[in-house]
C-alpha positions as a printed Julia matrix, in Angstrom:
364×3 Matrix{Float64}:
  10.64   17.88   -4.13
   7.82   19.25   -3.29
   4.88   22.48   -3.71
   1.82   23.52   -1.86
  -1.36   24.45   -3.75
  -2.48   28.49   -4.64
  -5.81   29.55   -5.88
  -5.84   31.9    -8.8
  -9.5    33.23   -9.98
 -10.88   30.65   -8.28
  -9.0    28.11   -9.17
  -6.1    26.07   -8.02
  -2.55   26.57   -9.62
   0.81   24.43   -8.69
   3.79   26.5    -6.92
   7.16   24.57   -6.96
   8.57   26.07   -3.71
  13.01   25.85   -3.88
  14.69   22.99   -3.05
  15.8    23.14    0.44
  18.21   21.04    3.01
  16.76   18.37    5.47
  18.76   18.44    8.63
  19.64   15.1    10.03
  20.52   15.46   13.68
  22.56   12.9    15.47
  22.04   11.72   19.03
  25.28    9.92   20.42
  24.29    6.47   22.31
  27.51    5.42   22.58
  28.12    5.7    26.39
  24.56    4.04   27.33
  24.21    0.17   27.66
  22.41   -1.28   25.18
  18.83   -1.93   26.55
  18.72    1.4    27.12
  20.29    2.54   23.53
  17.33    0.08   22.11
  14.25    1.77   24.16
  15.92    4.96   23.49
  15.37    3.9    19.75
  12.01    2.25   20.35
  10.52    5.47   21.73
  11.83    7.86   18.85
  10.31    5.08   16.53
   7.06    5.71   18.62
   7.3     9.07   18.5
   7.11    9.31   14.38
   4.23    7.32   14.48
   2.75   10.14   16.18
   4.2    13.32   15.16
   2.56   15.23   12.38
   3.55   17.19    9.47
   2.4    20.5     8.59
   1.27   20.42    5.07
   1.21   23.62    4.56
   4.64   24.67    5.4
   6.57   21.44    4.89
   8.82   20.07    4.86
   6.92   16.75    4.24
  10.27   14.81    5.19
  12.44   13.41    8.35
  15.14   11.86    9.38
  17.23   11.05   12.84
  20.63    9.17   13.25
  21.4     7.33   16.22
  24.65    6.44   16.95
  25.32    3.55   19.06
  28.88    2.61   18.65
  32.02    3.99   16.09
  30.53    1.25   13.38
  26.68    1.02   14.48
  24.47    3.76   13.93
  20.38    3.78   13.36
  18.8     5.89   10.75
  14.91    7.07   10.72
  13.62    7.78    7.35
   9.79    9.52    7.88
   7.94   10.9     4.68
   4.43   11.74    4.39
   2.38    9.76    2.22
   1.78   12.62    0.1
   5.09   12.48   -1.27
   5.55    9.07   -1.01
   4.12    5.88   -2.2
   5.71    1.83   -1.37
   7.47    2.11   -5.14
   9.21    5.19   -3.97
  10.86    3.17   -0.67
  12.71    1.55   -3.81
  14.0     4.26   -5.96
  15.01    6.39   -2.91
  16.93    2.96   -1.47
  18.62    3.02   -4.76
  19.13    6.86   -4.91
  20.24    6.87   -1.33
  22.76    4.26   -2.18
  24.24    5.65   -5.19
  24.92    9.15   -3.61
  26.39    7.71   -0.28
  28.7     5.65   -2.68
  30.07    8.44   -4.56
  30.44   10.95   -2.01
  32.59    8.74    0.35
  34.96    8.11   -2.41
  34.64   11.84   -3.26
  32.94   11.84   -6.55
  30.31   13.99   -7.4
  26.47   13.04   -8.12
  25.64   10.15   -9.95
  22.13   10.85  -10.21
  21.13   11.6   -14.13
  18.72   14.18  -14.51
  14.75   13.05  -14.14
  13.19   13.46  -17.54
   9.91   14.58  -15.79
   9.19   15.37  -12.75
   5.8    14.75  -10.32
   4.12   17.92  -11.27
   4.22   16.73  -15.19
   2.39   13.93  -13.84
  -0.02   15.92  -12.01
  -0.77   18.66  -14.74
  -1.4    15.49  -17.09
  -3.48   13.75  -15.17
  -5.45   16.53  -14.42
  -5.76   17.65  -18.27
  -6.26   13.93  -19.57
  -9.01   13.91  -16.32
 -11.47   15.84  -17.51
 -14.3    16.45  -19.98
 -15.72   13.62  -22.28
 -12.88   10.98  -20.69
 -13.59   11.97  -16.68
 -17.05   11.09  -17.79
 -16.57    7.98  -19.86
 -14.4     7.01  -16.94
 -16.97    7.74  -13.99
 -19.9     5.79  -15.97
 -17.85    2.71  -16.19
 -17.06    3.06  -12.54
 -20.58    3.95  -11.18
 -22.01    1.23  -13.8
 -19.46   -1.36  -11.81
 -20.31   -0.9    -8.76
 -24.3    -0.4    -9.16
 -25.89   -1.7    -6.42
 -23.14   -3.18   -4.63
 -23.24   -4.29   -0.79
 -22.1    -0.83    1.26
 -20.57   -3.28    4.17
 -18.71   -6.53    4.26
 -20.37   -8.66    7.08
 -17.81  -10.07    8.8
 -17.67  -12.02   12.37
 -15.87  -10.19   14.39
 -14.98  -10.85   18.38
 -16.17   -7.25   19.51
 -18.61   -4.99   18.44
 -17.0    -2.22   15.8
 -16.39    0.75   18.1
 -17.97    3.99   17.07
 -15.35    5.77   15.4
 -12.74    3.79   13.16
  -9.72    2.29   15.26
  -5.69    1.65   13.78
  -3.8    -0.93   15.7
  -3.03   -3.68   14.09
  -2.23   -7.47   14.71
  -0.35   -9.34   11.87
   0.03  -12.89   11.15
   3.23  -13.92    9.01
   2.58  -16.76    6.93
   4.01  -18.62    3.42
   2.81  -21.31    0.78
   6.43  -23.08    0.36
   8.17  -24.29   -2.02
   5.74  -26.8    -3.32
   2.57  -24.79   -3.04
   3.97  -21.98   -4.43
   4.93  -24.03   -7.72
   1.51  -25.23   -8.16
   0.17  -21.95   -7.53
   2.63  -20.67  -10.55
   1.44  -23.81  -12.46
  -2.44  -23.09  -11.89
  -2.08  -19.45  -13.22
  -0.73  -20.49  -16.3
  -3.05  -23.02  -17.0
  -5.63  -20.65  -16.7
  -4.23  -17.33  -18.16
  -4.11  -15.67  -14.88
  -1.71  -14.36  -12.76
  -0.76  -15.73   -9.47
  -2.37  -12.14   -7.95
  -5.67  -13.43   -9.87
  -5.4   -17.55   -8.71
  -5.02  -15.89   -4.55
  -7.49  -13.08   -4.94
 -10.04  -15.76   -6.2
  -9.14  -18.34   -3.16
 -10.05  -15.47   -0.86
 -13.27  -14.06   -2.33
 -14.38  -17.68   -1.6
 -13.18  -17.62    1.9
 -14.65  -13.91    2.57
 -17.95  -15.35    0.85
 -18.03  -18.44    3.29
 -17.27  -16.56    6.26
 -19.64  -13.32    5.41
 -22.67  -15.33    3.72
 -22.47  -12.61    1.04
 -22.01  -13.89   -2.96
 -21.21  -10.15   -3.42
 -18.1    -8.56   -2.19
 -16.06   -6.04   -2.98
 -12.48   -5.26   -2.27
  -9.94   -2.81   -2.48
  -6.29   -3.17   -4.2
  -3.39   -0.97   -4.57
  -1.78   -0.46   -7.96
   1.38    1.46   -8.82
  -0.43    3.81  -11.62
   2.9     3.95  -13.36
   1.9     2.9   -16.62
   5.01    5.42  -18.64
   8.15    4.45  -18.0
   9.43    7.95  -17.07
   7.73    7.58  -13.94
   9.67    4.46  -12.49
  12.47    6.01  -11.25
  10.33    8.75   -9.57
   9.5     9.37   -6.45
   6.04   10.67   -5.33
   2.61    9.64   -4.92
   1.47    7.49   -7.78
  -0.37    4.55   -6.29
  -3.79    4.16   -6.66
  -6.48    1.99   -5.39
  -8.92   -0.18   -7.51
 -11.77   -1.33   -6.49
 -12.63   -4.83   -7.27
 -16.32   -6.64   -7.32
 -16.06  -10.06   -7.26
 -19.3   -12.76   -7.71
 -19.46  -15.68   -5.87
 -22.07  -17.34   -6.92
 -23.06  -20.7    -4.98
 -21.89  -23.67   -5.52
 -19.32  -22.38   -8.89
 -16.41  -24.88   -9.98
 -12.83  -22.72   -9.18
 -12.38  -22.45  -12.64
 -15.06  -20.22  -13.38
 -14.7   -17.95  -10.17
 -10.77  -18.06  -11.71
 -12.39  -16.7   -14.63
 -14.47  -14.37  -13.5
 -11.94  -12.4   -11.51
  -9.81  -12.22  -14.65
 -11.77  -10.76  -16.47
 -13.36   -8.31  -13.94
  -9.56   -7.28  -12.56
  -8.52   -7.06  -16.27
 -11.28   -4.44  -16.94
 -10.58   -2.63  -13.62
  -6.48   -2.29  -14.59
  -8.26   -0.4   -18.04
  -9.79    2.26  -16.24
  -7.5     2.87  -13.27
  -6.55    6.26  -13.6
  -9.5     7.33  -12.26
  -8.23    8.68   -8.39
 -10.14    6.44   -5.69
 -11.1     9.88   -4.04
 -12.59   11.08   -6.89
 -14.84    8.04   -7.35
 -16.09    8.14   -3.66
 -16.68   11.86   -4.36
 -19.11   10.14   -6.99
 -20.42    6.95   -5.57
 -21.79    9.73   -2.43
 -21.57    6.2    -0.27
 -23.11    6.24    3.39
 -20.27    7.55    5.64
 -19.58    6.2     8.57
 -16.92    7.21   10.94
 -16.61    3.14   12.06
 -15.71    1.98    8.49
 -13.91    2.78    5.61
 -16.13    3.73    2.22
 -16.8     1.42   -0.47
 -14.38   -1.46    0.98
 -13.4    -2.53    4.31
 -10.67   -5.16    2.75
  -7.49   -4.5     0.7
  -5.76   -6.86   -1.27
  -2.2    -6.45   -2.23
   0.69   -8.4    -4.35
   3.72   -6.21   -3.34
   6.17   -6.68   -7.2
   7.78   -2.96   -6.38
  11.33   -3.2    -5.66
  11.54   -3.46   -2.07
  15.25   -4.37   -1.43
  17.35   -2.62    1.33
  20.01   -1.15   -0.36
  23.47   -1.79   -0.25
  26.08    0.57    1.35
  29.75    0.67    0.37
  31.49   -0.89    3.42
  28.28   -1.37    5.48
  25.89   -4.14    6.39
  22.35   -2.27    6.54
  19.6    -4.12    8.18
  15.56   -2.62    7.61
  13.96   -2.12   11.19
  10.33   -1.53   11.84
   8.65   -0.26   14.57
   6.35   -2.83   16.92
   3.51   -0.78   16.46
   1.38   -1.29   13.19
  -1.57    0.55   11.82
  -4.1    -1.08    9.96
  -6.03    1.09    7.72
  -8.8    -1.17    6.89
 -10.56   -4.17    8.93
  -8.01   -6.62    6.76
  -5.23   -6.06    4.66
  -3.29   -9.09    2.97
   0.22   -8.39    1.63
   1.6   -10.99   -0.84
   4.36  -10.88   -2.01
   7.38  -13.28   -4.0
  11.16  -14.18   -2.68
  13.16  -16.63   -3.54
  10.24  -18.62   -5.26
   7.89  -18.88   -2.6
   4.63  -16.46   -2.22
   4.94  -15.1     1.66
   1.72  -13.24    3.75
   1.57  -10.55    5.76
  -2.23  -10.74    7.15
  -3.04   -7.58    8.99
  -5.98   -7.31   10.87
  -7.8    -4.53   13.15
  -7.14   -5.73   16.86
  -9.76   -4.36   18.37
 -11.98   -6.42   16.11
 -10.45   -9.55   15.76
  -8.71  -12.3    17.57
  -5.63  -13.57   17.06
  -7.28  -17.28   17.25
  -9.8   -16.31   14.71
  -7.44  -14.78   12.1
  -5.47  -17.65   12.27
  -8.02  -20.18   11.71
  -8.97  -18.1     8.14
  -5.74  -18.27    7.3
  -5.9   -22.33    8.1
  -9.23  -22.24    6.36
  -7.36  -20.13    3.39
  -4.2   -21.67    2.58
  -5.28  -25.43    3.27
């Protein structure tokens, strides 16, 4: 599944290391009440958060079972973002599934042969990377982003602490039924997608709140443009960064307009890695904030599902403690026909109060 890096001449080369087993080992619960199965569980969830891989050895992958009665057992899945992106969760849900199905009923692997495989991806990106196109592709960039505001100003309820901080709040929120038709509505009327029509809204809102007509945020995108890389797991996603102009006093129409076209151009030139643009942009670092952007932006369309076990109900747990890699992050995403929020924020920055009154401020 995965290699480690060699240098050759100077140069670094891709080594495919063998495939090898993951051990799973199981810790019986059984005989323990169950507040004391649960905390048992809640500290091994605590415990990923905080146990690191070695890169260099691998493997880049973990699991635990708990079992807590004959028909009740917990499973910890931990990968390392290296190998692993939110699209993957998906196609390994689906994989998992597949293979538990046919082994129980004593069939062999279901799993069709991958007709490429991540280090395809990796020696074309880094042979389509380079020369005139790397450089076609960094001018665009660096001539987007000329001049653009290194900070997003904020007002926050403490001062930003030295050196970047991780825990999280979250606030859980949803347009319903009725907004999220007219949101639907809106988009068509105006070409745009319903990613477009929210990213807009909250420029405006950052603008208001920041007193800056300039700001720039981040956004994820799968970077799985062939279809031979859907059903493959690895780290694909990139992150775009976005520029969007407020200018005073604009009708929503034309801001609508403007962020079309400027997240339009942006999905044209995003294979160029995010790390290799801030290797270009040289930005001021700062061990408080994140470079370029301090907010990300996110419409979550991968396949997100929990899959579905012959003879079991499976449930998808979370541990209480989030990390929040930026000062915000907003998480959209579509069920049932209604757009739902997942507002992260960086606790030791802001408030719960405040947070909520932008989202008031936001969705009203």
């Amino acid at each position: 599944m995965g290699g480690n890096g060699r240098f050759a001449s100077g140069e670094a080369r891709q080594v495919v290391e063998p495939a090898r087993s993951i051990e799973i080992p199981l810790e019986d619960l059984s005989a323990l009440p169950g507040p004391e199965q649960q905390a048992i569980v809640q500290e091994a969830l605590a415990q990923e958060w905080q146990t690191p891989f070695c890169l260099a050895t691998g493997p880049v992958v973990r699991a635990r079972l708990f079992r807590l009665a004959p028909d009740e057992h917990v499973l910890l899945r931990t990968l390392h973002h290296i190998v692993a992106d939110g699209w993957s969760a998906g196609v390994l849900n689906r994989e998992f599934a597949a293979i538990y199905d046919a082994f129980s009923n004593g069939l062999p692997n279901p799993l069709p042969p991958l007709p490429v495989q991540f280090a395809d991806f990796a020696l074309w990106q880094r042979t389509y990377l380079g020369g005139e196109v790397l450089q076609q592709e960094l001018d665009w960039w660096r001539n987007q982003l000329a001049d653009r505001p290194e900070r997003l100003e904020l007002p926050t309820d403490r001062a930003r602490p030295a050196v970047q901080t991780f825990d999280a709040g979250v606030l859980h929120a949803s347009l319903g039924t009725t907004l999220s038709d007219k949101l639907t509505e809106v988009s068509r009327a105006h070409h745009a997608t319903p990613f477009m029509v929210l990213l807009t809204a909250f420029g405006s809102l950052l603008s208001r709140y920041s007193g800056q007509r300039d700001i720039v945020i981040g956004s994820p995108i799968a970077n799985r443009q062939a279809a031979e890389l859907e059903d493959l797991i690895g780290f694909f996603v990139n992150a775009l960064t976005l520029r969007l102009r407020m200018p005073r006093d604009a009708r929503f129409a034309d801001l609508l307009a403007s962020v079309r076209d400027t997240t339009l151009d942006a999905y044209q030139h995003q294979d160029l890695p995010f790390e290799r643009l801030v290797e270009e942009l040289m930005p001021e670092r700062d061990p408080a904030v994140t470079p370029i952007f301090q907010i990300m932006f996110a419409m979550q369309n991968a396949d997100m599902e929990v899959q579905q076990l012959q003879g079991l109900k499976v449930v998808s747990r979370i541990g209480e403690r989030l990390r929040v890699r930026f000062d915000m992050e907003l998480h959209w995403t579509e069920r049932d026909g209604r757009f739902e929020l997942m507002w992260l924020y960086n606790a030791d920055l802001f408030d719960p109060w405040r947070v909520a009154q932008m989202t008031r401020h936001y969705l009203g």
